[in-house]
mmCIF file of C-alpha atoms and ligand atoms in Angstrom:
data_model
loop_
_atom_site.group_PDB
_atom_site.id
_atom_site.type_symbol
_atom_site.label_atom_id
_atom_site.label_comp_id
_atom_site.label_asym_id
_atom_site.label_seq_id
_atom_site.Cartn_x
_atom_site.Cartn_y
_atom_site.Cartn_z
ATOM 1 C CA UNK G 1 86.956 157.726 69.354
ATOM 2 C CA UNK G 2 89.343 159.632 71.497
ATOM 3 C CA UNK G 3 92.304 158.761 73.626
ATOM 4 C CA UNK G 4 91.710 156.649 76.699
ATOM 5 C CA UNK G 5 93.873 155.037 79.297
ATOM 6 C CA UNK G 6 95.278 151.725 78.120
ATOM 7 C CA UNK G 7 93.801 149.691 80.960
ATOM 8 C CA UNK G 8 90.341 151.018 80.117
ATOM 9 C CA UNK G 9 90.790 150.169 76.445
ATOM 10 C CA UNK G 10 91.844 146.610 77.284
ATOM 11 C CA UNK G 11 88.937 146.100 79.594
ATOM 12 C CA UNK G 12 86.371 147.568 77.165
ATOM 13 C CA UNK G 13 87.705 145.308 74.429
ATOM 14 C CA UNK G 14 86.938 142.345 76.680
ATOM 15 C CA UNK G 15 90.543 141.314 77.316
ATOM 16 C CA UNK G 16 90.207 141.273 81.086
ATOM 17 C CA UNK G 17 89.159 143.395 84.064
ATOM 18 C CA UNK G 18 90.663 146.848 84.472
ATOM 19 C CA UNK G 19 92.740 145.768 87.450
ATOM 20 C CA UNK G 20 94.197 142.748 85.657
ATOM 21 C CA UNK G 21 94.821 144.933 82.590
ATOM 22 C CA UNK G 22 96.979 147.156 84.780
ATOM 23 C CA UNK G 23 99.059 144.134 85.753
ATOM 24 C CA UNK G 24 99.424 143.128 82.099
ATOM 25 C CA UNK G 25 100.598 146.643 81.212
ATOM 26 C CA UNK G 26 103.116 146.729 84.058
ATOM 27 C CA UNK G 27 104.369 143.298 82.984
ATOM 28 C CA UNK G 28 105.202 144.765 79.568
ATOM 29 C CA UNK G 29 102.704 142.607 77.691
ATOM 30 C CA UNK G 30 101.071 145.545 75.909
ATOM 31 C CA UNK G 31 102.496 147.401 72.908
ATOM 32 C CA UNK G 32 101.214 150.541 71.207
ATOM 33 C CA UNK G 33 102.381 150.980 67.622
ATOM 34 C CA UNK G 34 105.163 148.489 68.198
ATOM 35 C CA UNK G 35 106.480 149.982 71.460
ATOM 36 C CA UNK G 36 106.052 148.429 74.871
ATOM 37 C CA UNK G 37 103.875 150.665 77.059
ATOM 38 C CA UNK G 38 104.599 149.592 80.611
ATOM 39 C CA UNK G 39 103.184 152.697 82.349
ATOM 40 C CA UNK G 40 99.700 152.978 83.732
ATOM 41 C CA UNK G 41 99.147 156.606 82.703
ATOM 42 C CA UNK G 42 99.637 155.888 79.006
ATOM 43 C CA UNK G 43 96.781 156.751 76.705
ATOM 44 C CA UNK G 44 95.973 155.528 73.243
ATOM 45 C CA UNK G 45 93.171 155.504 70.688
ATOM 46 C CA UNK G 46 91.899 152.078 69.737
ATOM 47 C CA UNK G 47 90.627 153.317 66.361
ATOM 48 C CA UNK G 48 93.909 154.932 65.391
ATOM 49 C CA UNK G 49 96.674 153.060 67.230
ATOM 50 C CA UNK G 50 97.807 149.485 66.848
ATOM 51 C CA UNK G 51 97.448 148.073 70.324
ATOM 52 C CA UNK G 52 98.677 144.544 70.873
ATOM 53 C CA UNK G 53 98.385 142.298 73.912
ATOM 54 C CA UNK G 54 100.861 139.428 73.917
ATOM 55 C CA UNK G 55 101.386 140.178 70.250
ATOM 56 C CA UNK G 56 97.688 139.999 69.367
ATOM 57 C CA UNK G 57 96.004 143.018 67.822
ATOM 58 C CA UNK G 58 92.963 144.451 69.624
ATOM 59 C CA UNK G 59 89.939 145.444 67.611
ATOM 60 C CA UNK G 60 87.295 147.851 68.775
ATOM 61 C CA UNK G 61 83.650 146.864 68.764
ATOM 62 C CA UNK G 62 82.044 149.752 66.908
ATOM 63 C CA UNK G 63 78.550 149.817 68.376
ATOM 64 C CA UNK G 64 78.045 148.663 71.898
ATOM 65 C CA UNK G 65 75.045 146.369 72.017
ATOM 66 C CA UNK G 66 73.206 145.141 75.118
ATOM 67 C CA UNK G 67 70.590 142.399 74.883
ATOM 68 C CA UNK G 68 68.222 140.814 77.411
ATOM 69 C CA UNK G 69 67.116 137.306 76.517
ATOM 70 C CA UNK G 70 64.807 134.819 78.203
ATOM 71 C CA UNK G 71 66.738 131.578 77.922
ATOM 72 C CA UNK G 72 64.560 128.493 77.650
ATOM 73 C CA UNK G 73 65.746 125.156 79.058
ATOM 74 C CA UNK G 74 67.838 123.172 76.617
ATOM 75 C CA UNK G 75 70.252 125.911 75.542
ATOM 76 C CA UNK G 76 73.857 126.517 76.564
ATOM 77 C CA UNK G 77 75.224 129.960 77.347
ATOM 78 C CA UNK G 78 78.705 129.091 76.071
ATOM 79 C CA UNK G 79 79.668 129.971 72.518
ATOM 80 C CA UNK G 80 81.497 126.746 71.935
ATOM 81 C CA UNK G 81 79.803 123.566 73.131
ATOM 82 C CA UNK G 82 81.749 120.334 72.587
ATOM 83 C CA UNK G 83 78.428 118.422 72.515
ATOM 84 C CA UNK G 84 77.002 120.714 69.837
ATOM 85 C CA UNK G 85 73.874 121.609 71.847
ATOM 86 C CA UNK G 86 71.754 124.642 70.919
ATOM 87 C CA UNK G 87 73.298 127.953 71.980
ATOM 88 C CA UNK G 88 71.519 131.028 73.303
ATOM 89 C CA UNK G 89 73.141 133.027 70.504
ATOM 90 C CA UNK G 90 71.204 130.831 68.006
ATOM 91 C CA UNK G 91 68.105 132.666 69.283
ATOM 92 C CA UNK G 92 69.379 136.108 68.245
ATOM 93 C CA UNK G 93 67.974 135.970 64.745
ATOM 94 C CA UNK G 94 68.426 139.177 62.823
ATOM 95 C CA UNK G 95 71.157 140.595 65.060
ATOM 96 C CA UNK G 96 74.175 141.496 62.932
ATOM 97 C CA UNK G 97 76.598 142.192 65.790
ATOM 98 C CA UNK G 98 78.505 139.422 67.591
ATOM 99 C CA UNK G 99 77.651 139.435 71.273
ATOM 100 C CA UNK G 100 78.454 137.010 74.046
ATOM 101 C CA UNK G 101 76.632 136.043 77.231
ATOM 102 C CA UNK G 102 77.466 137.829 80.465
ATOM 103 C CA UNK G 103 77.958 134.944 82.891
ATOM 104 C CA UNK G 104 76.451 131.495 82.776
ATOM 105 C CA UNK G 105 73.113 129.850 83.171
ATOM 106 C CA UNK G 106 72.991 126.025 83.211
ATOM 107 C CA UNK G 107 71.623 124.060 80.242
ATOM 108 C CA UNK G 108 68.573 123.166 82.361
ATOM 109 C CA UNK G 109 68.074 126.644 83.827
ATOM 110 C CA UNK G 110 65.921 129.327 82.277
ATOM 111 C CA UNK G 111 65.425 133.044 82.507
ATOM 112 C CA UNK G 112 67.334 136.261 82.142
ATOM 113 C CA UNK G 113 70.621 136.298 80.237
ATOM 114 C CA UNK G 114 72.340 139.531 79.239
ATOM 115 C CA UNK G 115 74.498 139.500 76.122
ATOM 116 C CA UNK G 116 76.835 142.242 74.979
ATOM 117 C CA UNK G 117 79.964 143.072 72.996
ATOM 118 C CA UNK G 118 81.078 145.473 75.772
ATOM 119 C CA UNK G 119 83.829 143.572 77.565
ATOM 120 C CA UNK G 120 84.128 146.084 80.394
ATOM 121 C CA UNK G 121 80.410 145.880 81.152
ATOM 122 C CA UNK G 122 80.544 142.064 81.069
ATOM 123 C CA UNK G 123 83.539 141.949 83.409
ATOM 124 C CA UNK G 124 81.841 144.284 85.877
ATOM 125 C CA UNK G 125 78.584 142.327 85.980
ATOM 126 C CA UNK G 126 80.339 138.950 86.262
ATOM 127 C CA UNK G 127 82.908 139.978 88.827
ATOM 128 C CA UNK G 128 82.229 137.944 91.961
ATOM 129 C CA UNK G 129 83.654 140.729 94.097
ATOM 130 C CA UNK G 130 81.433 143.209 92.237
ATOM 131 C CA UNK G 131 78.480 142.189 94.332
ATOM 132 C CA UNK G 132 75.862 142.589 91.612
ATOM 133 C CA UNK G 133 72.882 140.630 92.834
ATOM 134 C CA UNK G 134 71.298 137.880 90.732
ATOM 135 C CA UNK G 135 67.850 136.710 91.706
ATOM 136 C CA UNK G 136 66.353 133.267 91.033
ATOM 137 C CA UNK G 137 63.089 131.396 91.452
ATOM 138 C CA UNK G 138 63.857 127.869 92.560
ATOM 139 C CA UNK G 139 61.637 124.808 92.810
ATOM 140 C CA UNK G 140 63.122 122.202 95.156
ATOM 141 C CA UNK G 141 62.171 118.604 95.921
ATOM 142 C CA UNK G 142 61.461 119.369 99.564
ATOM 143 C CA UNK G 143 61.423 122.068 102.220
ATOM 144 C CA UNK G 144 64.490 123.457 103.953
ATOM 145 C CA UNK G 145 64.252 123.768 107.721
ATOM 146 C CA UNK G 146 64.513 127.156 109.433
ATOM 147 C CA UNK G 147 68.053 126.279 110.545
ATOM 148 C CA UNK G 148 69.013 125.370 106.990
ATOM 149 C CA UNK G 149 67.569 128.647 105.685
ATOM 150 C CA UNK G 150 69.663 130.510 108.226
ATOM 151 C CA UNK G 151 72.797 128.615 107.162
ATOM 152 C CA UNK G 152 71.980 129.287 103.523
ATOM 153 C CA UNK G 153 71.876 133.011 104.310
ATOM 154 C CA UNK G 154 75.037 133.075 106.351
ATOM 155 C CA UNK G 155 77.160 131.041 103.955
ATOM 156 C CA UNK G 156 78.014 127.375 103.566
ATOM 157 C CA UNK G 157 81.266 125.612 102.668
ATOM 158 C CA UNK G 158 81.371 125.035 98.926
ATOM 159 C CA UNK G 159 84.462 123.829 97.093
ATOM 160 C CA UNK G 160 86.682 124.749 100.035
ATOM 161 C CA UNK G 161 85.410 128.335 100.242
ATOM 162 C CA UNK G 162 82.400 129.720 102.103
ATOM 163 C CA UNK G 163 79.611 131.216 100.059
ATOM 164 C CA UNK G 164 78.995 134.932 100.568
ATOM 165 C CA UNK G 165 75.907 135.997 102.527
ATOM 166 C CA UNK G 166 72.813 135.213 100.462
ATOM 167 C CA UNK G 167 69.088 135.823 100.643
ATOM 168 C CA UNK G 168 66.408 133.166 100.513
ATOM 169 C CA UNK G 169 62.700 133.103 101.271
ATOM 170 C CA UNK G 170 59.940 130.602 100.794
ATOM 171 C CA UNK G 171 57.407 131.869 98.280
ATOM 172 C CA UNK G 172 55.210 128.787 97.823
ATOM 173 C CA UNK G 173 54.904 126.177 100.520
ATOM 174 C CA UNK G 174 54.191 122.766 98.999
ATOM 175 C CA UNK G 175 55.660 119.304 98.822
ATOM 176 C CA UNK G 176 57.846 120.732 96.063
ATOM 177 C CA UNK G 177 58.207 124.280 97.344
ATOM 178 C CA UNK G 178 59.351 127.412 95.515
ATOM 179 C CA UNK G 179 61.982 129.736 96.904
ATOM 180 C CA UNK G 180 63.284 133.115 95.865
ATOM 181 C CA UNK G 181 67.071 133.225 96.150
ATOM 182 C CA UNK G 182 69.435 136.176 95.698
ATOM 183 C CA UNK G 183 73.191 135.710 95.333
ATOM 184 C CA UNK G 184 75.982 138.181 94.755
ATOM 185 C CA UNK G 185 78.400 135.504 93.576
ATOM 186 C CA UNK G 186 78.208 133.517 90.377
ATOM 187 C CA UNK G 187 79.965 130.271 91.067
ATOM 188 C CA UNK G 188 79.374 127.370 88.715
ATOM 189 C CA UNK G 189 76.045 125.614 89.569
ATOM 190 C CA UNK G 190 75.951 127.614 92.794
ATOM 191 C CA UNK G 191 72.211 127.498 93.523
ATOM 192 C CA UNK G 192 71.963 123.786 92.731
ATOM 193 C CA UNK G 193 75.017 123.002 94.864
ATOM 194 C CA UNK G 194 73.734 125.072 97.784
ATOM 195 C CA UNK G 195 70.454 123.135 97.802
ATOM 196 C CA UNK G 196 72.377 119.866 97.396
ATOM 197 C CA UNK G 197 74.370 120.770 100.487
ATOM 198 C CA UNK G 198 71.085 120.310 102.381
ATOM 199 C CA UNK G 199 70.136 117.128 100.492
ATOM 200 C CA UNK G 200 67.627 118.898 98.240
ATOM 201 C CA UNK G 201 67.490 118.749 94.468
ATOM 202 C CA UNK G 202 66.607 121.756 92.353
ATOM 203 C CA UNK G 203 63.866 120.838 89.910
ATOM 204 C CA UNK G 204 63.425 124.213 88.259
ATOM 205 C CA UNK G 205 65.668 127.247 88.229
ATOM 206 C CA UNK G 206 64.761 130.554 86.634
ATOM 207 C CA UNK G 207 66.790 133.767 86.826
ATOM 208 C CA UNK G 208 64.438 136.713 87.130
ATOM 209 C CA UNK G 209 66.784 139.583 87.809
ATOM 210 C CA UNK G 210 70.392 140.740 87.329
ATOM 211 C CA UNK G 211 71.179 143.869 89.346
ATOM 212 C CA UNK G 212 68.700 146.552 88.283
ATOM 213 C CA UNK G 213 67.373 144.545 85.313
ATOM 214 C CA UNK G 214 64.243 142.395 85.612
ATOM 215 C CA UNK G 215 63.199 139.592 83.270
ATOM 216 C CA UNK G 216 59.704 141.099 83.256
ATOM 217 C CA UNK G 217 57.295 139.902 80.581
ATOM 218 C CA UNK G 218 59.917 138.758 78.069
ATOM 219 C CA UNK G 219 58.651 135.431 76.680
ATOM 220 C CA UNK G 220 60.843 132.297 76.606
ATOM 221 C CA UNK G 221 63.284 132.437 73.640
ATOM 222 C CA UNK G 222 62.449 136.131 73.069
ATOM 223 C CA UNK G 223 65.037 138.913 73.297
ATOM 224 C CA UNK G 224 65.170 142.691 73.242
ATOM 225 C CA UNK G 225 67.761 145.443 73.304
ATOM 226 C CA UNK G 226 68.216 147.176 76.639
ATOM 227 C CA UNK G 227 66.961 150.748 76.818
ATOM 228 C CA UNK G 228 69.734 153.335 77.316
ATOM 229 C CA UNK G 229 68.284 154.065 80.772
ATOM 230 C CA UNK G 230 68.672 150.364 81.671
ATOM 231 C CA UNK G 231 72.340 150.374 80.648
ATOM 232 C CA UNK G 232 72.744 153.622 82.615
ATOM 233 C CA UNK G 233 71.312 151.959 85.716
ATOM 234 C CA UNK G 234 74.154 149.408 85.575
ATOM 235 C CA UNK G 235 76.721 152.138 84.953
ATOM 236 C CA UNK G 236 75.448 154.077 87.978
ATOM 237 C CA UNK G 237 76.027 150.971 90.095
ATOM 238 C CA UNK G 238 79.569 150.567 88.727
ATOM 239 C CA UNK G 239 80.312 154.238 89.421
ATOM 240 C CA UNK G 240 78.934 154.032 92.934
ATOM 241 C CA UNK G 241 81.059 150.986 93.571
ATOM 242 C CA UNK G 242 84.201 152.650 92.204
ATOM 243 C CA UNK G 243 83.605 155.599 94.502
ATOM 244 C CA UNK G 244 82.557 153.725 97.638
ATOM 245 C CA UNK G 245 84.149 150.298 97.251
ATOM 246 C CA UNK G 246 80.758 148.601 97.601
ATOM 247 C CA UNK G 247 77.242 148.822 96.266
ATOM 248 C CA UNK G 248 74.470 150.954 97.795
ATOM 249 C CA UNK G 249 72.648 149.082 100.522
ATOM 250 C CA UNK G 250 75.326 146.418 100.781
ATOM 251 C CA UNK G 251 75.994 145.587 104.378
ATOM 252 C CA UNK G 252 79.492 145.102 105.629
ATOM 253 C CA UNK G 253 79.411 142.288 108.044
ATOM 254 C CA UNK G 254 81.463 139.179 108.592
ATOM 255 C CA UNK G 255 79.944 135.950 107.259
ATOM 256 C CA UNK G 256 79.267 134.731 110.767
ATOM 257 C CA UNK G 257 76.765 137.483 111.591
ATOM 258 C CA UNK G 258 73.081 137.151 110.903
ATOM 259 C CA UNK G 259 71.698 139.174 108.002
ATOM 260 C CA UNK G 260 69.538 142.055 109.153
ATOM 261 C CA UNK G 261 66.562 140.959 107.051
ATOM 262 C CA UNK G 262 65.296 137.430 106.836
ATOM 263 C CA UNK G 263 63.543 137.779 103.507
ATOM 264 C CA UNK G 264 64.881 138.097 99.984
ATOM 265 C CA UNK G 265 63.367 141.562 99.609
HETATM 266 N N1 LIG X 1 73.013 128.556 89.899
HETATM 267 C C1 LIG X 1 72.912 127.329 89.340
HETATM 268 O O1 LIG X 1 73.110 126.324 90.004
HETATM 269 N N2 LIG X 1 72.598 127.251 88.043
HETATM 270 C C2 LIG X 1 72.358 128.321 87.267
HETATM 271 O O2 LIG X 1 72.058 128.164 86.084
HETATM 272 C C3 LIG X 1 72.460 129.587 87.868
HETATM 273 C C4 LIG X 1 72.784 129.688 89.187
#
């Protein structure tokens, strides 16, 4: 390893986002070899230096590992479940490295979960302001009207804060229809709560895509390592966002305006 800026080291080690790491440094909460480093330009080497945050020593993950897993229903994505229910990490048989899930998927939801030991990557994918799109297939207990679909797209009040513009389209019309939904936020139970807002219950919920990564043909309970080119695709998005302040193709419009496209594609 070589020297890197402190805020980058903190974020890669999973402490927090790079921006919050900067605040922690400026607040004097970070020491390098026993000395407070309260300047943002400071560099250090996680392998060589003793870096402490609030007195706690940081350790470097040696190999960065990225996993895609198809979560079946009946598993939690937390590492510590008070009810002792099965965890998605129980499915990673044979993996020697400790990884943790990037974001949440409800106990009763299924589909794509990414797991990693790269804290920076996890923070970037989870960041609600990051705008990385997550795509879901949703079976509901009834149809939404055209007006409700439009509201869904524009944003609805949820927990005192409007949801960001979203995409939704009907993909199978039936008594219990299927929708494809794409969100750039990841609020707790967001899809279920958005349907509930219109008096509809979600009966099935499957995540099929996170940013550039598709669930594809991965079988339920199966997992695989991401290809380097798949990790690179995420990194390209992060870089683009750092340079432009938003993601490619992201429209900049107030919530009250209609989205340009009415489908989830
Ligand atoms: N939205 C939900 O309501 N649940 C999930 O598991 C994912 C998104």
